[in-house]
JSON list of N, CA and C in Angstrom, two decimals:
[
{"chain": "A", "resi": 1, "resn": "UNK", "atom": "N", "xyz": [109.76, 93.76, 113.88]},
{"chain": "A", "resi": 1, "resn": "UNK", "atom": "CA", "xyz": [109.06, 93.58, 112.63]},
{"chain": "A", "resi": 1, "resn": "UNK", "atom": "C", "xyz": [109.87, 94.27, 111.55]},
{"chain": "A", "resi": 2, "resn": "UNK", "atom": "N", "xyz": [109.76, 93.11, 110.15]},
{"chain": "A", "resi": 2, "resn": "UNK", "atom": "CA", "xyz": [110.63, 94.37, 109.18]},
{"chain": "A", "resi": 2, "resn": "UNK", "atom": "C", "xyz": [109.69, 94.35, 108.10]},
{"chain": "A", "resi": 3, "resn": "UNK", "atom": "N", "xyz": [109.61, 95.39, 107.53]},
{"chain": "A", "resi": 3, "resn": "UNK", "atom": "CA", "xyz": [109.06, 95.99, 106.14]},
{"chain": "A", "resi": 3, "resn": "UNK", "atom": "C", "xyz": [109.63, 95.96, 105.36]},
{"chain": "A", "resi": 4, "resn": "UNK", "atom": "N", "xyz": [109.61, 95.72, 103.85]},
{"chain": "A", "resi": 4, "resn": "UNK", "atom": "CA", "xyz": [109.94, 95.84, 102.59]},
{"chain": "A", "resi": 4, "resn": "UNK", "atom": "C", "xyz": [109.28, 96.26, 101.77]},
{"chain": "A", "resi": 5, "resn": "UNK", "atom": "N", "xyz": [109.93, 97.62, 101.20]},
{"chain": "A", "resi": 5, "resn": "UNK", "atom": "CA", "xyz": [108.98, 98.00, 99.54]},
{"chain": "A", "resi": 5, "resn": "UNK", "atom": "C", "xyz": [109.69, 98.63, 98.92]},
{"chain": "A", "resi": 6, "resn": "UNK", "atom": "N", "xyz": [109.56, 99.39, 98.00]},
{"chain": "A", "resi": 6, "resn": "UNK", "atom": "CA", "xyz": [110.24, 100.16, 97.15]},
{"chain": "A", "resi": 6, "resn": "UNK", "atom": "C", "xyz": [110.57, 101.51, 97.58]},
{"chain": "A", "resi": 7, "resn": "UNK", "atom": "N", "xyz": [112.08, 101.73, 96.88]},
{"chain": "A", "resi": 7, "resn": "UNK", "atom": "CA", "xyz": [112.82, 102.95, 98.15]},
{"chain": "A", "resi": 7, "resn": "UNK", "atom": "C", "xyz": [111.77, 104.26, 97.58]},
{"chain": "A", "resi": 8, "resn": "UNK", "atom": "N", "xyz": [110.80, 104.36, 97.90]},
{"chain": "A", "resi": 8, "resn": "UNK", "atom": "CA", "xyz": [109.99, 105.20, 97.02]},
{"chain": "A", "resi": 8, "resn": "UNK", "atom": "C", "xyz": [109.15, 106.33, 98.89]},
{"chain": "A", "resi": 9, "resn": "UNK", "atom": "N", "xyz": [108.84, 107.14, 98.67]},
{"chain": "A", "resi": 9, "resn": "UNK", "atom": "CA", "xyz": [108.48, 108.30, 99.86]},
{"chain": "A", "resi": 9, "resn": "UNK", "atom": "C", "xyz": [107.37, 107.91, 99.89]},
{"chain": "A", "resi": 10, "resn": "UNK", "atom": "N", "xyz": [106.54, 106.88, 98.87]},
{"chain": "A", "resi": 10, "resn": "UNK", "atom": "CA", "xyz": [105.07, 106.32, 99.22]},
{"chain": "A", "resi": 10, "resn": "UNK", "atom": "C", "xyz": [105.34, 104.86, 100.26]},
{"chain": "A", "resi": 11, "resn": "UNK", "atom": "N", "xyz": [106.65, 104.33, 100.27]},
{"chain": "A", "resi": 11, "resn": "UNK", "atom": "CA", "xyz": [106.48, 103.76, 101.35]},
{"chain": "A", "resi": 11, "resn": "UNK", "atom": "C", "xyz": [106.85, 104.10, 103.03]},
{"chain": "A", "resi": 12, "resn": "UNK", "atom": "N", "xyz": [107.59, 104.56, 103.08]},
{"chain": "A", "resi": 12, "resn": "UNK", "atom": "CA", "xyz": [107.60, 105.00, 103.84]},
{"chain": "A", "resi": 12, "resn": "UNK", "atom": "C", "xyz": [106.57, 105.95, 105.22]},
{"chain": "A", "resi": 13, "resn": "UNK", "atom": "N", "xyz": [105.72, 106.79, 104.21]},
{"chain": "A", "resi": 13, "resn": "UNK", "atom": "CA", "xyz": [104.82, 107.36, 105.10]},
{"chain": "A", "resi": 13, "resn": "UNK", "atom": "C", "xyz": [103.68, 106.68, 105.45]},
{"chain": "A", "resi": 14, "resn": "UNK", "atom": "N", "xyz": [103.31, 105.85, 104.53]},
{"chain": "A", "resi": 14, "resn": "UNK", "atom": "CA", "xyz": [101.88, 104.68, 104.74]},
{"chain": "A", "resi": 14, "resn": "UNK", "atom": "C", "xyz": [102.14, 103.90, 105.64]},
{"chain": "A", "resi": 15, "resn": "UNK", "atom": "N", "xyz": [103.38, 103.20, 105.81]},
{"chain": "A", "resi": 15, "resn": "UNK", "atom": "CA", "xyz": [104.23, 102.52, 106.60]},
{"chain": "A", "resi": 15, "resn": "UNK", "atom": "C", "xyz": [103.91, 102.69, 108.20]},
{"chain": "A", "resi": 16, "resn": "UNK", "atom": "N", "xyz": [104.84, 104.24, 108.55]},
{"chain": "A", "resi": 16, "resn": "UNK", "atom": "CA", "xyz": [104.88, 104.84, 109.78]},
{"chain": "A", "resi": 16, "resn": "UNK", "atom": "C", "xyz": [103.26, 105.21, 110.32]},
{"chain": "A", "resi": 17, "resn": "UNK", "atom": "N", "xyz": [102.47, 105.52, 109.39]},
{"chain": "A", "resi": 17, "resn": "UNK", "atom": "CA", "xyz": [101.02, 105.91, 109.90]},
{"chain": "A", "resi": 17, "resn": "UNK", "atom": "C", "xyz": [100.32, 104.64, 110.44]},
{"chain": "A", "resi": 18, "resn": "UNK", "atom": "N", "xyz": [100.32, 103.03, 109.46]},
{"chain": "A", "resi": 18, "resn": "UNK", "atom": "CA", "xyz": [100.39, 102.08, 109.82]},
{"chain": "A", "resi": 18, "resn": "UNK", "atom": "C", "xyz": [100.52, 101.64, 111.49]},
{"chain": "A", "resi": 19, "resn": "UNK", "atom": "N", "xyz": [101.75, 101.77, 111.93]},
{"chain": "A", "resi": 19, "resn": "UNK", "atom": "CA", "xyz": [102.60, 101.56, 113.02]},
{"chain": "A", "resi": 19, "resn": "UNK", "atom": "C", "xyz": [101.97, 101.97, 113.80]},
{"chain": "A", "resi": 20, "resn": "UNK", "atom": "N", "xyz": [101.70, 103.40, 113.70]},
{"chain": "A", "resi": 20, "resn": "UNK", "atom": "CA", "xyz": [101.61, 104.48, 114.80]},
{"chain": "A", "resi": 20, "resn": "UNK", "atom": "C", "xyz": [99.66, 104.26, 115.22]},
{"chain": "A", "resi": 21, "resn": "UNK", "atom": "N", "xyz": [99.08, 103.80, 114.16]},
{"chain": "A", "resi": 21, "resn": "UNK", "atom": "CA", "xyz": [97.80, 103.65, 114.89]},
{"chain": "A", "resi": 21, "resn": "UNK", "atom": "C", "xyz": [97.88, 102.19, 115.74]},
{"chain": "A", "resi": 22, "resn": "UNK", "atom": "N", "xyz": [98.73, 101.42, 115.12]},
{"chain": "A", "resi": 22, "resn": "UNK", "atom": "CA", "xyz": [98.31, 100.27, 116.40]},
{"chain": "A", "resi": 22, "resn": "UNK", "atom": "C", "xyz": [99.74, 100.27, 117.37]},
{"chain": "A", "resi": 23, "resn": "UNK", "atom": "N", "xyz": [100.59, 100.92, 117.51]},
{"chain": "A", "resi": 23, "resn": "UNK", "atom": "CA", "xyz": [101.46, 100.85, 118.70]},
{"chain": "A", "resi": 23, "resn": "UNK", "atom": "C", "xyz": [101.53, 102.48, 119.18]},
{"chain": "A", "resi": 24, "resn": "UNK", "atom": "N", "xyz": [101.57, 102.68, 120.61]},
{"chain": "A", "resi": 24, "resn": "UNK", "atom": "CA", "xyz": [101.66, 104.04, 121.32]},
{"chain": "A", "resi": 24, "resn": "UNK", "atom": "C", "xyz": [102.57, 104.20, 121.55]},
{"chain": "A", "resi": 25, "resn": "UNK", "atom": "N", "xyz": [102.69, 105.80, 121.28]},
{"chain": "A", "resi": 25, "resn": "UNK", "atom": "CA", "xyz": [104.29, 106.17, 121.74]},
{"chain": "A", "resi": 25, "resn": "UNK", "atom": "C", "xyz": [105.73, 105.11, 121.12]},
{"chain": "A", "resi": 26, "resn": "UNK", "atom": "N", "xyz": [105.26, 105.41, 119.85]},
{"chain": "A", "resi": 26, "resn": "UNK", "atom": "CA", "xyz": [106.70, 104.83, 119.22]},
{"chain": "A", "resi": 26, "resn": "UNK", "atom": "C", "xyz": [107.60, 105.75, 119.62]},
{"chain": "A", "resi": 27, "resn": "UNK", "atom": "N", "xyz": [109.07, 105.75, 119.29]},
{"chain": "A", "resi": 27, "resn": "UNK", "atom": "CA", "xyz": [110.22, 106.78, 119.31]},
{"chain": "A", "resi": 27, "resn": "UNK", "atom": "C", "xyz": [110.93, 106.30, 117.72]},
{"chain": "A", "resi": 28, "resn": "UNK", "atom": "N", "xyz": [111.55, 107.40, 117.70]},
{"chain": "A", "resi": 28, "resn": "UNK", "atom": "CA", "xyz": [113.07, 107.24, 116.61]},
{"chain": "A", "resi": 28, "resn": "UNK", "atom": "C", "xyz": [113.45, 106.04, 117.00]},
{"chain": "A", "resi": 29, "resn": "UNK", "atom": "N", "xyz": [113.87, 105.74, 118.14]},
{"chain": "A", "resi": 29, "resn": "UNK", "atom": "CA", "xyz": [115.26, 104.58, 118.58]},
{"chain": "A", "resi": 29, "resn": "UNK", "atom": "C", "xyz": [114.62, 103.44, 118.31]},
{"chain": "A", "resi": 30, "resn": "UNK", "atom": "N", "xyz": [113.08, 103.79, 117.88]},
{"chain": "A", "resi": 30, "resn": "UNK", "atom": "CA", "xyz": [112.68, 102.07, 117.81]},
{"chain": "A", "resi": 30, "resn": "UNK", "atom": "C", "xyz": [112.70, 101.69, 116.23]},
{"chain": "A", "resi": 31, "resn": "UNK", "atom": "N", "xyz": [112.77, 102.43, 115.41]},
{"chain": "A", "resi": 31, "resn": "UNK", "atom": "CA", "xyz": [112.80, 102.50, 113.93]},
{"chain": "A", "resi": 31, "resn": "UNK", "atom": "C", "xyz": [114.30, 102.55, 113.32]},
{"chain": "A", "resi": 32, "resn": "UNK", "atom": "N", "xyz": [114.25, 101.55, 112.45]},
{"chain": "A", "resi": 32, "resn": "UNK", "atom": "CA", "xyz": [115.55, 101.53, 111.61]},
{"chain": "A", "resi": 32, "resn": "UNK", "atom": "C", "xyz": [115.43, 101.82, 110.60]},
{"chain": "A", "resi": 33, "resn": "UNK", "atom": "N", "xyz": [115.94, 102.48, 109.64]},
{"chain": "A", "resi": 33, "resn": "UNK", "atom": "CA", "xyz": [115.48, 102.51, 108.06]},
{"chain": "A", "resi": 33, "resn": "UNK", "atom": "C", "xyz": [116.72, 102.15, 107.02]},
{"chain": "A", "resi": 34, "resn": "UNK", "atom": "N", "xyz": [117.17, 101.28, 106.49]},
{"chain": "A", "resi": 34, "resn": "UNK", "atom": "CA", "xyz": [117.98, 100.97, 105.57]},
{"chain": "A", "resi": 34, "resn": "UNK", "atom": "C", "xyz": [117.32, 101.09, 104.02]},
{"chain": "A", "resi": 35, "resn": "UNK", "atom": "N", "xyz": [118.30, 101.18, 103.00]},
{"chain": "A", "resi": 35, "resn": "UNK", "atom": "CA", "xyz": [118.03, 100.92, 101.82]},
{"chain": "A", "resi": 35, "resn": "UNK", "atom": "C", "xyz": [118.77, 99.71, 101.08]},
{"chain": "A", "resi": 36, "resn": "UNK", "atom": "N", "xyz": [118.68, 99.04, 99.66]},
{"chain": "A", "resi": 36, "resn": "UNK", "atom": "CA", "xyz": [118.99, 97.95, 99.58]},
{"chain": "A", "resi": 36, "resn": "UNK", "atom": "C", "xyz": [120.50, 98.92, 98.93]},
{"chain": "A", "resi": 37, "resn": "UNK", "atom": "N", "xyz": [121.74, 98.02, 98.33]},
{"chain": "A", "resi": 37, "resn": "UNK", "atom": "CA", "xyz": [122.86, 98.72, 97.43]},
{"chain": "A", "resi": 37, "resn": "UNK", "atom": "C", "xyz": [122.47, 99.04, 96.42]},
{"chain": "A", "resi": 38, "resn": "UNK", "atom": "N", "xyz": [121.57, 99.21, 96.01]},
{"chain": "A", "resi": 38, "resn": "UNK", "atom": "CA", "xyz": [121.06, 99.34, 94.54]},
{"chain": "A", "resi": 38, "resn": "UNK", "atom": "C", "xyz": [120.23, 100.85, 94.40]},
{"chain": "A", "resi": 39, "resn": "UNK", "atom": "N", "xyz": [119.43, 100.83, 95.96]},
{"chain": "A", "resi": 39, "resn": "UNK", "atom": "CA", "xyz": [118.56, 101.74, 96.33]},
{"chain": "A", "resi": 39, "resn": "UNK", "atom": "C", "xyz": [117.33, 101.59, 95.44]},
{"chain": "A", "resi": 40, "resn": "UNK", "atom": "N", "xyz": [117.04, 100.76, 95.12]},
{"chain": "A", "resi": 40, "resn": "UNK", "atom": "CA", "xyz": [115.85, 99.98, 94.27]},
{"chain": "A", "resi": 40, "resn": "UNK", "atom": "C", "xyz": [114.57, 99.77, 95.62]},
{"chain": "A", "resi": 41, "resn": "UNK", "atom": "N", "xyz": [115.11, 99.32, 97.17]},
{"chain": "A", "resi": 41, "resn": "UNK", "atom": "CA", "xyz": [114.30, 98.72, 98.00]},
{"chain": "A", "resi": 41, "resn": "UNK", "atom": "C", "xyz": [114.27, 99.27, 99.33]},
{"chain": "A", "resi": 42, "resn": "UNK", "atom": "N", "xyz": [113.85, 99.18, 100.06]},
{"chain": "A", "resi": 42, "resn": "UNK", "atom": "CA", "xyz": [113.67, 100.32, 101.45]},
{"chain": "A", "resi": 42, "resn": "UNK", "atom": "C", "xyz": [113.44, 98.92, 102.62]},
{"chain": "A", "resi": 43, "resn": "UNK", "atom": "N", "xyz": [113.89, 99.07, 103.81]},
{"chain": "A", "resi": 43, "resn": "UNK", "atom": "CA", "xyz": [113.39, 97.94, 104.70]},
{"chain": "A", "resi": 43, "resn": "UNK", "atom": "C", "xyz": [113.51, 99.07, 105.74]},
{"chain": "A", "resi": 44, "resn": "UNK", "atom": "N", "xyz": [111.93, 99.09, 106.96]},
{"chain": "A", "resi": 44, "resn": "UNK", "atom": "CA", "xyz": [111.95, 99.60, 107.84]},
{"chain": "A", "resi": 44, "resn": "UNK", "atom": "C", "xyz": [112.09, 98.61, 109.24]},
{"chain": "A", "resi": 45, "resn": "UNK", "atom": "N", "xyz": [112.75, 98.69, 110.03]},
{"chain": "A", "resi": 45, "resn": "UNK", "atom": "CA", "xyz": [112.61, 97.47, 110.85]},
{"chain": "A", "resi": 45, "resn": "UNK", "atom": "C", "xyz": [112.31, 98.57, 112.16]},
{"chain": "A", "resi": 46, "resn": "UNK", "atom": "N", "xyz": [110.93, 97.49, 113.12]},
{"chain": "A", "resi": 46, "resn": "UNK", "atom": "CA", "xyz": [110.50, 98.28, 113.78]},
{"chain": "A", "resi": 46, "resn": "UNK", "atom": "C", "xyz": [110.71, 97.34, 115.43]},
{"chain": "A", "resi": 47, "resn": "UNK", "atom": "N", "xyz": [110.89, 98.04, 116.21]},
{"chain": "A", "resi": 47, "resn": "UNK", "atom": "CA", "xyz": [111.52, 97.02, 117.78]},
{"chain": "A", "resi": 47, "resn": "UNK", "atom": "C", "xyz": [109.77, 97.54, 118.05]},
{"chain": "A", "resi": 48, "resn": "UNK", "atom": "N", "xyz": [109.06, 96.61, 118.90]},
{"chain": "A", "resi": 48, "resn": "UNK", "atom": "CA", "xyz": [108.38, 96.43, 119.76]},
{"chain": "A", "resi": 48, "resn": "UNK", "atom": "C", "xyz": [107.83, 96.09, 120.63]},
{"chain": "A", "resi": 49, "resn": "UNK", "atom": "N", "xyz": [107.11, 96.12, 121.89]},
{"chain": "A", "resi": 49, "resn": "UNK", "atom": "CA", "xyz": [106.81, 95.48, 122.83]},
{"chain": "A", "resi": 49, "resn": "UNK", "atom": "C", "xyz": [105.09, 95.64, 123.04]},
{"chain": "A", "resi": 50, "resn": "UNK", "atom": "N", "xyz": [104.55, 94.06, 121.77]},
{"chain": "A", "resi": 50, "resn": "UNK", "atom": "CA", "xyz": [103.59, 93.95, 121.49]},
{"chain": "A", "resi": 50, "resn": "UNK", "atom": "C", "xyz": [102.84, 93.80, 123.01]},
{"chain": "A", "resi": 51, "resn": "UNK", "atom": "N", "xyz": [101.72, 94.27, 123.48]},
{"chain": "A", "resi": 51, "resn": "UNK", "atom": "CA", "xyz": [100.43, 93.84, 124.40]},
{"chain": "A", "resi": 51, "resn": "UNK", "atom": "C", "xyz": [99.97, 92.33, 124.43]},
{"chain": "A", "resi": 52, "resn": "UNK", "atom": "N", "xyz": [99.89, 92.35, 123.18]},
{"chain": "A", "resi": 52, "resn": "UNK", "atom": "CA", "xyz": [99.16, 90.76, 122.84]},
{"chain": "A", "resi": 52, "resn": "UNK", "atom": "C", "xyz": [99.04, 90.48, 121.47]},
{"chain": "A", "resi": 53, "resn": "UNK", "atom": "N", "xyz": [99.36, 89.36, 121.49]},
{"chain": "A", "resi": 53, "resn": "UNK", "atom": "CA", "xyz": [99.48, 88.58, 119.86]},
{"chain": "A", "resi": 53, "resn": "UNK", "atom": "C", "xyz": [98.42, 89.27, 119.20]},
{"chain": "A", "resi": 54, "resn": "UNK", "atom": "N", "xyz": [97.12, 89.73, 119.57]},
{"chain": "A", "resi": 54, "resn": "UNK", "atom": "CA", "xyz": [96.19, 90.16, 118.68]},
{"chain": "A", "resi": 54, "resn": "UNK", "atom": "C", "xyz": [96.41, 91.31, 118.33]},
{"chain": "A", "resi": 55, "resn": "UNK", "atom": "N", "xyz": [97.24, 91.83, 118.91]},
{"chain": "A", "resi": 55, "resn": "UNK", "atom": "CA", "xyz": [97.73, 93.36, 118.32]},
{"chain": "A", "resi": 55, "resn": "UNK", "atom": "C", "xyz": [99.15, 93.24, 117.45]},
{"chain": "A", "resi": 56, "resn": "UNK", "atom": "N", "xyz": [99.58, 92.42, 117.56]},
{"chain": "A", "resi": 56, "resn": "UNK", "atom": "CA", "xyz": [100.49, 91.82, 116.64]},
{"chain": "A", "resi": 56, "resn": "UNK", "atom": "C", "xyz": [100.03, 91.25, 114.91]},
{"chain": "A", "resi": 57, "resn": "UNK", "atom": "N", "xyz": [99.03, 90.96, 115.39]},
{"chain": "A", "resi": 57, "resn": "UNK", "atom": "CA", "xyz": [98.66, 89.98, 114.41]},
{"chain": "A", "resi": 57, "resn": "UNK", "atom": "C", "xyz": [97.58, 90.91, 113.66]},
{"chain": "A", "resi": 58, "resn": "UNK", "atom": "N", "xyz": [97.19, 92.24, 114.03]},
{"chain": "A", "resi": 58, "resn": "UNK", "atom": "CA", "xyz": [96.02, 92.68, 114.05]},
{"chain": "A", "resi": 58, "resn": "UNK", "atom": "C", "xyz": [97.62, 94.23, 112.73]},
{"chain": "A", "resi": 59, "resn": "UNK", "atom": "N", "xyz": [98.79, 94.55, 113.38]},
{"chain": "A", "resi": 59, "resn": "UNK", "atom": "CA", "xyz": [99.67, 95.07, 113.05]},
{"chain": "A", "resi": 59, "resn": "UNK", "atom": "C", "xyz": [100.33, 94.69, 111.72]},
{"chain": "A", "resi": 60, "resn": "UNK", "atom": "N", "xyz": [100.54, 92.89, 111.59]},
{"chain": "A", "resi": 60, "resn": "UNK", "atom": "CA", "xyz": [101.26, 92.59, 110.57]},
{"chain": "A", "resi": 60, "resn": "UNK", "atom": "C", "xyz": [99.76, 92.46, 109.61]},
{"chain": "A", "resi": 61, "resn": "UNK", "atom": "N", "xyz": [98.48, 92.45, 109.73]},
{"chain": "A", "resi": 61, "resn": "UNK", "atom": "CA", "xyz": [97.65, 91.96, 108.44]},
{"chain": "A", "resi": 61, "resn": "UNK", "atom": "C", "xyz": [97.56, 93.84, 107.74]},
{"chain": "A", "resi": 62, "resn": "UNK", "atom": "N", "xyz": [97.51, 94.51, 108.96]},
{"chain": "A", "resi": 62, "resn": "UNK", "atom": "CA", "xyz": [97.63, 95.74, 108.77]},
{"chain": "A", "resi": 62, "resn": "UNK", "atom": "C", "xyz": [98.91, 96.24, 107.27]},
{"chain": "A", "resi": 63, "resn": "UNK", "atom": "N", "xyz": [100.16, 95.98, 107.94]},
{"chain": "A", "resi": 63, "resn": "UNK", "atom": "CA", "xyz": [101.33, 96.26, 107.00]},
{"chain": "A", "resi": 63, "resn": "UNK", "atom": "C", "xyz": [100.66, 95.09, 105.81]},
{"chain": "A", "resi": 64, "resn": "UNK", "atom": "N", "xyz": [100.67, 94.11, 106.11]},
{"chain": "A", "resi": 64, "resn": "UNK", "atom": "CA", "xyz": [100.80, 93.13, 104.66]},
{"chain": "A", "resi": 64, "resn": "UNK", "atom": "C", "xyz": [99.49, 93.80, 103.53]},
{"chain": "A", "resi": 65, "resn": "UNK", "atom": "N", "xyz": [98.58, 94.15, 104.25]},
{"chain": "A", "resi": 65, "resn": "UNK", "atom": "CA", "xyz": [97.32, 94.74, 102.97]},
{"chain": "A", "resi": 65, "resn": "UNK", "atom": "C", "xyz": [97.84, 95.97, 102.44]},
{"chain": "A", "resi": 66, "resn": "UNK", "atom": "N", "xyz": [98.57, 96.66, 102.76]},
{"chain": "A", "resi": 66, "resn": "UNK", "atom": "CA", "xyz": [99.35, 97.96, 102.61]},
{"chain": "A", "resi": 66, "resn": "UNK", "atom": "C", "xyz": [99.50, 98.17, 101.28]},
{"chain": "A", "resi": 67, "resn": "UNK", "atom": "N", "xyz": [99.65, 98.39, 100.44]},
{"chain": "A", "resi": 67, "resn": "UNK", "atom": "CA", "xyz": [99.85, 98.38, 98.69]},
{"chain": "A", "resi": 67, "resn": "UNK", "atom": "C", "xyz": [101.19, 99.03, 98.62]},
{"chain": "A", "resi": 68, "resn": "UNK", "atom": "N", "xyz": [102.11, 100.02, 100.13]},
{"chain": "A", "resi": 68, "resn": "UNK", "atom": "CA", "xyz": [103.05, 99.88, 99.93]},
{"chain": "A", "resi": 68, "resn": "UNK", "atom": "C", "xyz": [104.06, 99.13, 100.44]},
{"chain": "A", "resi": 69, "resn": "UNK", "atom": "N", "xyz": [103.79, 97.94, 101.02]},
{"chain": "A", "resi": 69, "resn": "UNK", "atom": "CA", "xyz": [104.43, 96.89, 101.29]},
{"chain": "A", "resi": 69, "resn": "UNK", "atom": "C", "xyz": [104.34, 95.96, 100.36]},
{"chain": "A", "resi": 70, "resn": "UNK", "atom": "N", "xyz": [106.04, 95.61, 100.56]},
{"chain": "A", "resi": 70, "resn": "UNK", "atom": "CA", "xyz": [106.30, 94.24, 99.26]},
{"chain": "A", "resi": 70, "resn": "UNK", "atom": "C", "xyz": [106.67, 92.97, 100.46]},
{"chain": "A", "resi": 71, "resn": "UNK", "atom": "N", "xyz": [106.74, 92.96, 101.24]},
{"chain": "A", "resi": 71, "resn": "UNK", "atom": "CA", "xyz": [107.13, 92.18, 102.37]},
{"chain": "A", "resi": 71, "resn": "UNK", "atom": "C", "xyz": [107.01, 92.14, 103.90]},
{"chain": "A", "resi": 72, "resn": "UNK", "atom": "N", "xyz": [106.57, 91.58, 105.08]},
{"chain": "A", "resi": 72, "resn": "UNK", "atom": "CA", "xyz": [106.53, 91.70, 105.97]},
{"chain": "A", "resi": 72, "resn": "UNK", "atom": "C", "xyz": [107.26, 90.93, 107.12]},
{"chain": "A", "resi": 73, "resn": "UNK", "atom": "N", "xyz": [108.22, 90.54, 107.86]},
{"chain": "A", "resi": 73, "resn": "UNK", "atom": "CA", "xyz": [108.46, 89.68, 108.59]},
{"chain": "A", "resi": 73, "resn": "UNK", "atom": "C", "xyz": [108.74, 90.35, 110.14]}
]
């Protein structure tokens, strides 16, 4: 899954709290964090090994209502 919002410290932490209530036992190695060249934009990309589409699906409506997400894929 990847995230997009503004390279701002409000996305980021809403983000990871996000994650962490619907997937267990994340690690570091599963999180990527880039910024855009501009540093205007932040993308977190997250590896997982969803249970079931409903926790998937239950994850991305999660990030997309987020106010600090500009993007979800």
């Amino acid at each position: 899954i990847k995230i997009v919002g503004h390279n701002k410290q409000q996305f980021s932490e809403p983000v990871l709290d996000i994650i962490q209530q619907h997937i267990v036992n994340i690690k570091a190695d599963d999180l990527t964090f880039k910024t855009s060249s501009n540093d205007k934009y932040a993308s977190l990309t997250v590896t997982i090994n969803a249970t079931s589409q409903q926790q998937l699906d239950a994850l991305y409506q999660a990030l997309h209502a987020s106010p600090a997400t500009l993007m979800v894929l």
